[in-house]
Structures are given as structure tokens and as C-alpha cells.
Amino acid sequence: MSDPLDEYRRKRDGSRTPEPVPEGPTAIDGDDSLYVIQEHHASQLHWDVRFERGGVLVSWAVPLGLPVLPETARLAVHTEDHPREYATFEGEIPAGEYGAGVMTIWDTGTYETLHWNDHMVEVVLHGARISGRYAFVNRHDEDSPGWLVRRIDPAPDGWTGLPGFVPPARTRPGRMAGTRTENEWAYSFDWGGLRAQARVQGGRVTLHDRDGVDVSGRYHEVKALGATLGSTELLLDGELLVFDQGRPSAAGLHRRAHASPAQAKRLVGRFPVVYVIYDVLHHEGRSCLGLPYRQRRELLGSLGLEGPNWTVPEDYTGDGPAVLAAATEHGLPGVVRKRLDGEYRPDGDDWIAVPADG
Ligand code: MN
């Protein structure tokens, strides 16, 4: 008689992977109440959703993770049954082995079964991060195999969907603030880059230019930001820049901005872009647009967004003239002063660009 773990064992060599590879037949005990969701940084980031059932973990790989909003259906690929011991597995599957990459437990808890057959699985999850009713529906479609998973319950209290695009805050040309109002402003460098909004969901990044045009295909090196954020939903505002010997290179940026997606891939080595992030517009189901700038910056600073192709540069409160002098010295276009109490508005007067001297 075949064992439900035959396929699992066939794909793995217990001497090469730290994953549990139990020998012998599966013992059918346990009370079929445990679930686990593992974040798996394999060649493609995905979340493995596993339910204890009949002595094994019945598993789906969900590329974008479980949706939080009920209107969203996401692909779920049914994968081989895993041993029950896998529910506590975290570790790195070595390069060359099946599923190579880092696996961590994203959530675990208990579940109730409402329906369970080959066409539909409906469950209620009671976890630390997820709670609510979910349905997995088998599409039975040979052209697009797989299941769809959707949330049946309403979104958790207060959770709002991540916008596709928000009109960027306008920056108006102007002068330095007078000393009387100096402490109402933050100062950041004006980088002279290409305005870009990054939408991060399910570990995937979409970049939009200031007009809302999707330019993701041109800037592949920014995509890795998604995996570092895991399941965190974010909308970020910033600029794309190419640096040459520490200074923004208009020529390099021009090359990248006008490259076709195929050319862009070849230009990554010579003219890598850096996404300079200076604001956060939406975070984990909450809009940040109504928060004062100082609070948005505090949140942005807490997100740990530093990587090879993205950064959150410091901004400075007070002493605008010194920041402007530094911008001039570094050959930057100038500074942008931002009202500390200002909300994020496309038509506001809270962001003033002040040109460098000379
Ligand atoms: Mn996996």
C-alpha cells in the first residue's frame, strides 16, 4: 500500500536536507486540528499553508500568501503531503536541494473544518496572525491548474486595502523658511531623481512613476525589496537614482529611464538604480495619508528599509541653511522642506523645493 508521504520522500534526501524525513509508514493519530503557515524563500517567495489531516500535513503553496481582504482570490498550488514533524520546521534547505532556501514559521494555530473534499476545503483558522474563515476551491482547469483561496469573513477590524496608486504629494518651488517658523519644518535633500511609488504586497514590488504608469519592468534590482518585507503591505514614496562616485548621475538615470525592459536588464550592472525612500503612504492595512509627516517618518524609520538598491536617507529638523549648504557642496539640486505637521496631500503646500546656491 502506498504511503501518503511517498512523494515527499522521493523529492528529498534526509542526509542532504535539514527537513524531517521520517521513515516507515505514517501513523494516523493526532486530532487534525493543527495548521501552520511557513514563509518559504525559495526561488520564488511563497507561503506554504499546511493542515494536519489523517496523520500528515496537507499542503498548498500560496505565492502571495493568504489574502486579508474578502474580495481577493489568490492562487494556491496543492503540493505533496508533508510529515507532521514539518509543522515545527524552520531552517535553510541547501542550494541544489528541492525547495532550496530559508523557511520560517509565519503563523501557526488550530483550525476547524467546515468542508473538506477534492473540490473545496473550507476552514476557520485560529492563529496568532490570522483568524477567520478561508475557502480553497479547486479550479479543475487543465489550462490553469491550481486552486484559488479566498477569505470568507470580512477583513479584520480597521484593515483597509492597499491602494494601487496615490497621487504623489506636489513639491512647489520656493525659498527657505524664516527663522520664526524654522522649527515647523523637516529638511531633506532634493535628489533630482525620478519620482516613484512602490507598492509592496505578498513580497512583490510594483513601481509606478509620478503619473501612475507601471515602470516595474525597467528597474529589476528594486524587486528584491519585496522579499525582505515578506508579507508586509506597504505603499512607499521616493525617487529612483543612479549614483556615480557617490553623486546622482543624470546621464546614468537617463539611460535607465529610456531603456526597454530587455535593455534595462543589461544596464543593471553599469547603472544600478537606488530607490531613495522618503515617505510611507500605507502600512499593514492602514492609510498613513492623514498622519502628520513627522509620524510617517517615524514609521518609515522603523521599517528597516536598507538594502543594496534601496535606502531611507536621513532628514533633518531645523537648521535648514546648513542642510542647504551641504546639498550645494554635494552637487545636489537643493533641499525639500516638509511641514512636520503636514498630512500627505497631492495638492498641498507642505513640500517646498529650495534650489542650491550658485
Ligand atoms: Mn514551499
Short mmCIF file of C-alpha atoms and ligand atoms in Angstrom, two decimals:
data_model
loop_
_atom_site.label_atom_id
_atom_site.label_comp_id
_atom_site.label_asym_id
_atom_site.label_seq_id
_atom_site.Cartn_x
_atom_site.Cartn_y
_atom_site.Cartn_z
CA MET A 1 0.00 0.00 0.00
CA SER A 2 1.31 3.42 -0.83
CA ASP A 3 2.11 5.82 1.93
CA PRO A 4 0.89 9.44 1.64
CA LEU A 5 4.48 10.57 2.23
CA ASP A 6 5.97 8.59 -0.69
CA GLU A 7 6.13 11.66 -2.92
CA TYR A 8 7.58 13.76 -0.11
CA ARG A 9 10.34 11.19 0.48
CA ARG A 10 11.04 10.79 -3.23
CA LYS A 11 11.81 14.53 -3.50
CA ARG A 12 14.21 14.65 -0.54
CA ASP A 13 17.37 13.06 0.73
CA GLY A 14 17.44 13.12 4.53
CA SER A 15 21.24 13.26 4.51
CA ARG A 16 21.24 16.49 2.49
CA THR A 17 18.33 18.50 3.86
CA PRO A 18 17.64 19.55 7.45
CA GLU A 19 13.93 18.89 6.85
CA PRO A 20 12.40 15.96 8.75
CA VAL A 21 12.30 12.84 6.56
CA PRO A 22 10.61 10.19 8.70
CA GLU A 23 11.00 6.54 7.81
CA GLY A 24 8.25 3.99 7.94
CA PRO A 25 4.53 4.28 7.42
CA THR A 26 2.58 7.32 8.53
CA ALA A 27 0.86 6.87 11.88
CA ILE A 28 -2.71 8.07 11.70
CA ASP A 29 -3.20 9.76 15.02
CA GLY A 30 -3.44 13.32 16.20
CA ASP A 31 -6.67 15.25 16.22
CA ASP A 32 -6.43 17.02 12.84
CA SER A 33 -6.60 20.42 14.47
CA LEU A 34 -3.20 21.99 13.79
CA TYR A 35 -2.27 24.30 10.96
CA VAL A 36 0.97 26.04 10.10
CA ILE A 37 1.91 28.67 7.53
CA GLN A 38 5.59 28.74 6.56
CA GLU A 39 7.24 31.61 4.71
CA HIS A 40 9.48 29.96 2.16
CA HIS A 41 12.17 31.99 0.42
CA ALA A 42 12.68 29.52 -2.40
CA SER A 43 13.46 30.57 -5.98
CA GLN A 44 10.05 32.26 -5.79
CA LEU A 45 8.87 33.50 -2.40
CA HIS A 46 5.67 31.78 -1.30
CA TRP A 47 3.79 30.79 1.80
CA ASP A 48 3.13 27.10 2.48
CA VAL A 49 -0.23 26.57 4.19
CA ARG A 50 -0.45 23.15 5.85
CA PHE A 51 -3.27 21.41 7.68
CA GLU A 52 -2.81 18.36 9.89
CA ARG A 53 -5.11 15.70 8.49
CA GLY A 54 -5.04 11.91 8.57
CA GLY A 55 -1.53 11.78 10.00
CA VAL A 56 0.10 14.16 7.51
CA LEU A 57 0.15 17.88 6.69
CA VAL A 58 -1.98 18.52 3.62
CA SER A 59 -0.27 21.44 1.90
CA TRP A 60 -0.80 24.31 -0.52
CA ALA A 61 1.85 26.76 -1.74
CA VAL A 62 0.35 30.25 -1.96
CA PRO A 63 2.64 32.60 -3.94
CA LEU A 64 1.19 35.80 -2.44
CA GLY A 65 0.15 34.41 0.94
CA LEU A 66 -3.40 34.29 2.30
CA PRO A 67 -5.43 37.37 1.37
CA VAL A 68 -6.66 39.66 4.14
CA LEU A 69 -9.50 41.16 2.12
CA PRO A 70 -12.50 39.00 1.21
CA GLU A 71 -12.70 40.36 -2.37
CA THR A 72 -9.32 38.90 -3.25
CA ALA A 73 -8.85 35.38 -4.62
CA ARG A 74 -5.27 34.13 -4.74
CA LEU A 75 -3.67 31.17 -6.45
CA ALA A 76 -2.92 28.18 -4.20
CA VAL A 77 -0.98 25.26 -5.62
CA HIS A 78 -1.68 21.92 -3.99
CA THR A 79 1.64 20.28 -3.12
CA GLU A 80 2.71 16.92 -1.73
CA ASP A 81 1.67 15.90 1.78
CA HIS A 82 4.30 16.71 4.40
CA PRO A 83 5.06 14.78 7.61
CA ARG A 84 3.53 16.12 10.81
CA GLU A 85 7.01 16.86 12.16
CA TYR A 86 7.27 19.52 9.47
CA ALA A 87 4.89 21.78 11.43
CA THR A 88 7.76 22.96 13.61
CA PHE A 89 10.44 23.04 10.91
CA GLU A 90 12.43 26.21 10.36
CA GLY A 91 15.77 26.31 8.62
CA GLU A 92 17.67 26.61 5.40
CA ILE A 93 17.29 24.00 2.70
CA PRO A 94 20.71 23.90 0.98
CA ALA A 95 21.24 25.08 -2.59
CA GLY A 96 20.65 22.30 -5.07
CA GLU A 97 18.09 20.52 -2.89
CA TYR A 98 14.35 20.52 -3.51
CA GLY A 99 12.85 23.81 -2.28
CA ALA A 100 16.27 25.35 -1.58
CA GLY A 101 16.01 28.47 0.56
CA VAL A 102 15.11 29.72 4.01
CA MET A 103 11.87 28.57 5.63
CA THR A 104 10.39 30.18 8.73
CA ILE A 105 7.12 29.70 10.55
CA TRP A 106 4.89 32.67 9.70
CA ASP A 107 1.89 31.59 11.73
CA THR A 108 0.54 28.53 13.48
CA GLY A 109 -2.58 27.67 15.42
CA THR A 110 -5.64 25.48 15.28
CA TYR A 111 -8.33 25.15 12.66
CA GLU A 112 -11.87 23.88 12.30
CA THR A 113 -13.06 22.09 9.18
CA LEU A 114 -16.34 23.23 7.64
CA HIS A 115 -15.95 21.34 4.31
CA TRP A 116 -13.23 19.07 3.05
CA ASN A 117 -13.29 17.31 -0.31
CA ASP A 118 -11.41 17.33 -3.61
CA HIS A 119 -13.35 20.35 -4.84
CA MET A 120 -13.46 22.59 -1.83
CA VAL A 121 -11.82 22.97 1.53
CA GLU A 122 -13.34 25.45 3.91
CA VAL A 123 -11.73 26.10 7.26
CA VAL A 124 -11.73 28.53 10.17
CA LEU A 125 -8.23 29.50 11.28
CA HIS A 126 -7.39 30.45 14.86
CA GLY A 127 -3.79 31.57 14.72
CA ALA A 128 -1.61 34.27 16.18
CA ARG A 129 -1.55 36.30 12.96
CA ILE A 130 -4.56 35.03 11.06
CA SER A 131 -8.04 34.35 12.27
CA GLY A 132 -11.06 33.85 10.10
CA ARG A 133 -12.78 31.66 7.57
CA TYR A 134 -11.00 30.71 4.34
CA ALA A 135 -12.06 28.62 1.35
CA PHE A 136 -9.78 26.77 -1.06
CA VAL A 137 -11.57 25.97 -4.32
CA ASN A 138 -10.15 23.55 -6.87
CA ARG A 139 -10.43 25.06 -10.33
CA HIS A 140 -10.25 21.64 -12.05
CA ASP A 141 -8.88 23.52 -15.03
CA GLU A 142 -6.13 21.83 -17.03
CA ASP A 143 -5.12 25.10 -18.66
CA SER A 144 -4.55 26.85 -15.35
CA PRO A 145 -4.16 24.16 -12.73
CA GLY A 146 -4.39 25.02 -9.12
CA TRP A 147 -6.80 26.17 -6.50
CA LEU A 148 -8.00 29.61 -5.51
CA VAL A 149 -8.04 30.66 -1.88
CA ARG A 150 -10.19 33.46 -0.58
CA ARG A 151 -11.15 34.87 2.75
CA ILE A 152 -14.84 34.40 3.51
CA ASP A 153 -15.04 36.51 6.66
CA PRO A 154 -14.87 40.31 6.48
CA ALA A 155 -11.42 41.87 6.77
CA PRO A 156 -10.14 42.24 10.34
CA ASP A 157 -11.39 45.38 12.10
CA GLY A 158 -9.84 48.54 10.72
CA TRP A 159 -7.97 46.84 7.87
CA THR A 160 -8.24 48.74 4.59
CA GLY A 161 -7.00 47.52 1.24
CA LEU A 162 -3.69 48.65 -0.18
CA PRO A 163 -4.34 51.32 -2.84
CA GLY A 164 -2.98 50.72 -6.32
CA PHE A 165 -1.62 54.24 -6.59
CA VAL A 166 -1.95 57.52 -4.72
CA PRO A 167 -1.35 60.85 -6.49
CA PRO A 168 2.08 61.96 -5.26
CA ALA A 169 2.47 64.95 -2.96
CA ARG A 170 3.34 68.00 -5.00
CA THR A 171 6.62 69.78 -4.42
CA ARG A 172 6.45 73.53 -5.09
CA PRO A 173 9.47 75.69 -5.74
CA GLY A 174 10.15 78.24 -3.02
CA ARG A 175 12.61 79.67 -0.55
CA MET A 176 13.92 78.79 2.89
CA ALA A 177 11.62 79.21 5.86
CA GLY A 178 12.15 82.26 8.02
CA THR A 179 13.84 81.72 11.39
CA ARG A 180 10.48 82.33 13.09
CA THR A 181 8.96 79.14 11.59
CA GLU A 182 12.19 77.15 11.30
CA ASN A 183 11.10 74.51 13.83
CA GLU A 184 7.96 73.67 11.83
CA TRP A 185 9.96 72.03 9.04
CA ALA A 186 11.99 68.97 8.24
CA TYR A 187 14.70 69.23 5.59
CA SER A 188 15.70 66.53 3.19
CA PHE A 189 17.99 66.59 0.20
CA ASP A 190 16.47 67.16 -3.21
CA TRP A 191 17.99 64.31 -5.21
CA GLY A 192 16.70 65.24 -8.64
CA GLY A 193 15.70 61.65 -9.34
CA LEU A 194 12.63 60.06 -10.87
CA ARG A 195 9.63 60.10 -8.58
CA ALA A 196 8.49 56.53 -7.93
CA GLN A 197 5.85 54.94 -5.74
CA ALA A 198 6.48 51.38 -4.61
CA ARG A 199 3.55 49.13 -3.83
CA VAL A 200 4.58 46.05 -1.87
CA GLN A 201 2.20 43.15 -1.37
CA GLY A 202 2.79 39.43 -0.98
CA GLY A 203 6.52 40.07 -1.22
CA ARG A 204 6.13 41.57 -4.70
CA VAL A 205 7.02 45.15 -5.66
CA THR A 206 5.25 47.28 -8.24
CA LEU A 207 6.78 50.64 -9.15
CA HIS A 208 4.70 53.48 -10.54
CA ASP A 209 6.02 56.77 -11.88
CA ARG A 210 4.52 60.12 -10.89
CA ASP A 211 1.69 59.66 -13.38
CA GLY A 212 0.83 56.18 -12.14
CA VAL A 213 2.45 54.35 -15.06
CA ASP A 214 3.83 50.95 -14.09
CA VAL A 215 7.60 51.09 -14.64
CA SER A 216 8.48 47.94 -12.64
CA GLY A 217 9.87 46.18 -15.71
CA ARG A 218 12.66 48.76 -16.03
CA TYR A 219 14.07 48.51 -12.53
CA HIS A 220 14.55 44.84 -11.72
CA GLU A 221 17.02 45.45 -8.91
CA VAL A 222 14.33 47.05 -6.74
CA LYS A 223 12.20 43.90 -6.82
CA ALA A 224 14.32 42.23 -4.14
CA LEU A 225 12.93 44.77 -1.66
CA GLY A 226 9.72 42.71 -1.71
CA ALA A 227 11.23 39.53 -0.34
CA THR A 228 12.88 41.42 2.52
CA LEU A 229 9.43 42.67 3.56
CA GLY A 230 7.77 39.26 3.46
CA SER A 231 4.03 39.67 3.86
CA THR A 232 4.15 43.34 4.93
CA GLU A 233 1.82 45.52 2.84
CA LEU A 234 3.30 48.91 2.07
CA LEU A 235 2.99 51.91 -0.21
CA LEU A 236 6.15 54.00 -0.35
CA ASP A 237 7.07 57.32 -1.95
CA GLY A 238 10.54 58.13 -3.15
CA GLU A 239 12.82 58.56 -6.13
CA LEU A 240 14.92 56.36 -8.36
CA LEU A 241 18.52 57.44 -8.77
CA VAL A 242 21.70 56.28 -10.41
CA PHE A 243 24.84 57.20 -8.49
CA ASP A 244 28.25 57.73 -10.00
CA GLN A 245 31.08 58.13 -7.49
CA GLY A 246 28.63 59.00 -4.76
CA ARG A 247 26.73 61.64 -6.73
CA PRO A 248 23.46 61.36 -8.60
CA SER A 249 24.16 60.81 -12.29
CA ALA A 250 21.58 62.39 -14.57
CA ALA A 251 23.15 60.67 -17.59
CA GLY A 252 23.02 57.24 -15.95
CA LEU A 253 19.45 57.76 -14.85
CA HIS A 254 18.51 58.86 -18.36
CA ARG A 255 19.94 55.62 -19.76
CA ARG A 256 17.85 53.56 -17.36
CA ALA A 257 14.67 55.58 -17.76
CA HIS A 258 14.68 55.20 -21.53
CA ALA A 259 15.74 51.58 -21.74
CA SER A 260 13.39 48.85 -22.85
CA PRO A 261 12.87 46.10 -20.26
CA ALA A 262 15.37 43.90 -22.12
CA GLN A 263 17.97 46.70 -22.28
CA ALA A 264 17.31 47.58 -18.64
CA LYS A 265 18.40 44.10 -17.55
CA ARG A 266 21.73 44.60 -19.28
CA LEU A 267 22.20 48.07 -17.80
CA VAL A 268 21.71 46.94 -14.18
CA GLY A 269 25.42 46.18 -13.81
CA ARG A 270 26.70 49.50 -15.17
CA PHE A 271 23.97 51.85 -13.97
CA PRO A 272 22.30 50.26 -10.94
CA VAL A 273 19.45 52.28 -9.52
CA VAL A 274 18.90 53.09 -5.88
CA TYR A 275 15.38 53.67 -4.66
CA VAL A 276 15.62 56.58 -2.25
CA ILE A 277 12.58 56.24 0.00
CA TYR A 278 11.26 59.27 1.85
CA ASP A 279 7.67 58.62 2.81
CA VAL A 280 5.20 55.87 3.71
CA LEU A 281 1.61 56.21 2.50
CA HIS A 282 0.04 52.92 3.61
CA HIS A 283 1.20 50.28 6.05
CA GLU A 284 -0.36 46.95 7.04
CA GLY A 285 -3.97 47.79 6.29
CA ARG A 286 -3.84 51.39 7.45
CA SER A 287 -3.64 54.55 5.41
CA CYS A 288 -0.90 56.90 6.55
CA LEU A 289 -2.05 59.83 4.39
CA GLY A 290 -3.74 61.59 7.31
CA LEU A 291 -0.79 61.24 9.66
CA PRO A 292 1.49 64.23 10.15
CA TYR A 293 4.79 64.00 8.29
CA ARG A 294 6.77 63.52 11.50
CA GLN A 295 4.75 60.40 12.36
CA ARG A 296 5.08 59.00 8.85
CA ARG A 297 8.84 59.46 9.05
CA GLU A 298 8.94 57.76 12.44
CA LEU A 299 7.10 54.77 10.99
CA LEU A 300 9.31 54.76 7.89
CA GLY A 301 12.40 54.74 10.08
CA SER A 302 11.11 51.72 12.00
CA LEU A 303 10.72 49.56 8.88
CA GLY A 304 14.42 48.85 8.43
CA LEU A 305 14.44 49.59 4.71
CA GLU A 306 18.14 49.44 3.92
CA GLY A 307 19.49 47.30 1.14
CA PRO A 308 21.80 47.23 -1.85
CA ASN A 309 19.31 49.06 -4.07
CA TRP A 310 17.11 50.96 -1.62
CA THR A 311 17.68 53.31 1.28
CA VAL A 312 15.91 55.74 3.59
CA PRO A 313 18.10 58.84 3.77
CA GLU A 314 18.02 60.86 6.95
CA ASP A 315 16.08 64.06 7.12
CA TYR A 316 16.83 66.91 9.45
CA THR A 317 14.68 69.09 11.63
CA GLY A 318 15.76 72.68 11.90
CA ASP A 319 18.97 74.32 10.70
CA GLY A 320 17.79 74.42 7.10
CA PRO A 321 20.65 76.66 5.93
CA ALA A 322 23.21 74.03 6.99
CA VAL A 323 21.33 71.32 5.06
CA LEU A 324 21.15 73.59 2.02
CA ALA A 325 24.89 74.25 2.27
CA ALA A 326 25.54 70.50 2.41
CA ALA A 327 23.32 69.96 -0.65
CA THR A 328 25.27 72.64 -2.53
CA GLU A 329 28.58 71.11 -1.52
CA HIS A 330 27.50 67.67 -2.78
CA GLY A 331 26.24 68.97 -6.08
CA LEU A 332 22.59 68.19 -5.35
CA PRO A 333 19.75 70.28 -6.79
CA GLY A 334 18.83 71.60 -3.35
CA VAL A 335 16.67 70.69 -0.39
CA VAL A 336 13.00 70.00 0.15
CA ARG A 337 11.48 71.35 3.30
CA LYS A 338 8.44 69.48 4.52
CA ARG A 339 5.97 70.70 7.09
CA LEU A 340 6.30 68.42 10.13
CA ASP A 341 2.58 68.61 10.89
CA GLY A 342 1.51 68.26 7.26
CA GLU A 343 -0.68 65.42 6.01
CA TYR A 344 0.18 63.74 2.70
CA ARG A 345 -1.77 65.62 0.03
CA PRO A 346 -1.27 65.77 -3.73
CA ASP A 347 -2.24 69.47 -3.86
CA GLY A 348 -0.76 70.73 -0.62
CA ASP A 349 1.76 73.47 0.04
CA ASP A 350 3.66 71.47 2.60
CA TRP A 351 6.62 70.41 0.45
CA ILE A 352 8.79 73.27 -0.80
CA ALA A 353 11.82 72.69 -3.03
CA VAL A 354 14.61 75.20 -2.40
CA PRO A 355 17.38 75.27 -5.01
CA ALA A 356 21.03 75.01 -4.02
CA ASP A 357 23.13 78.17 -4.06
CA GLY A 358 25.06 79.10 -7.17
MN MN B 1 7.45 25.67 -0.14
#
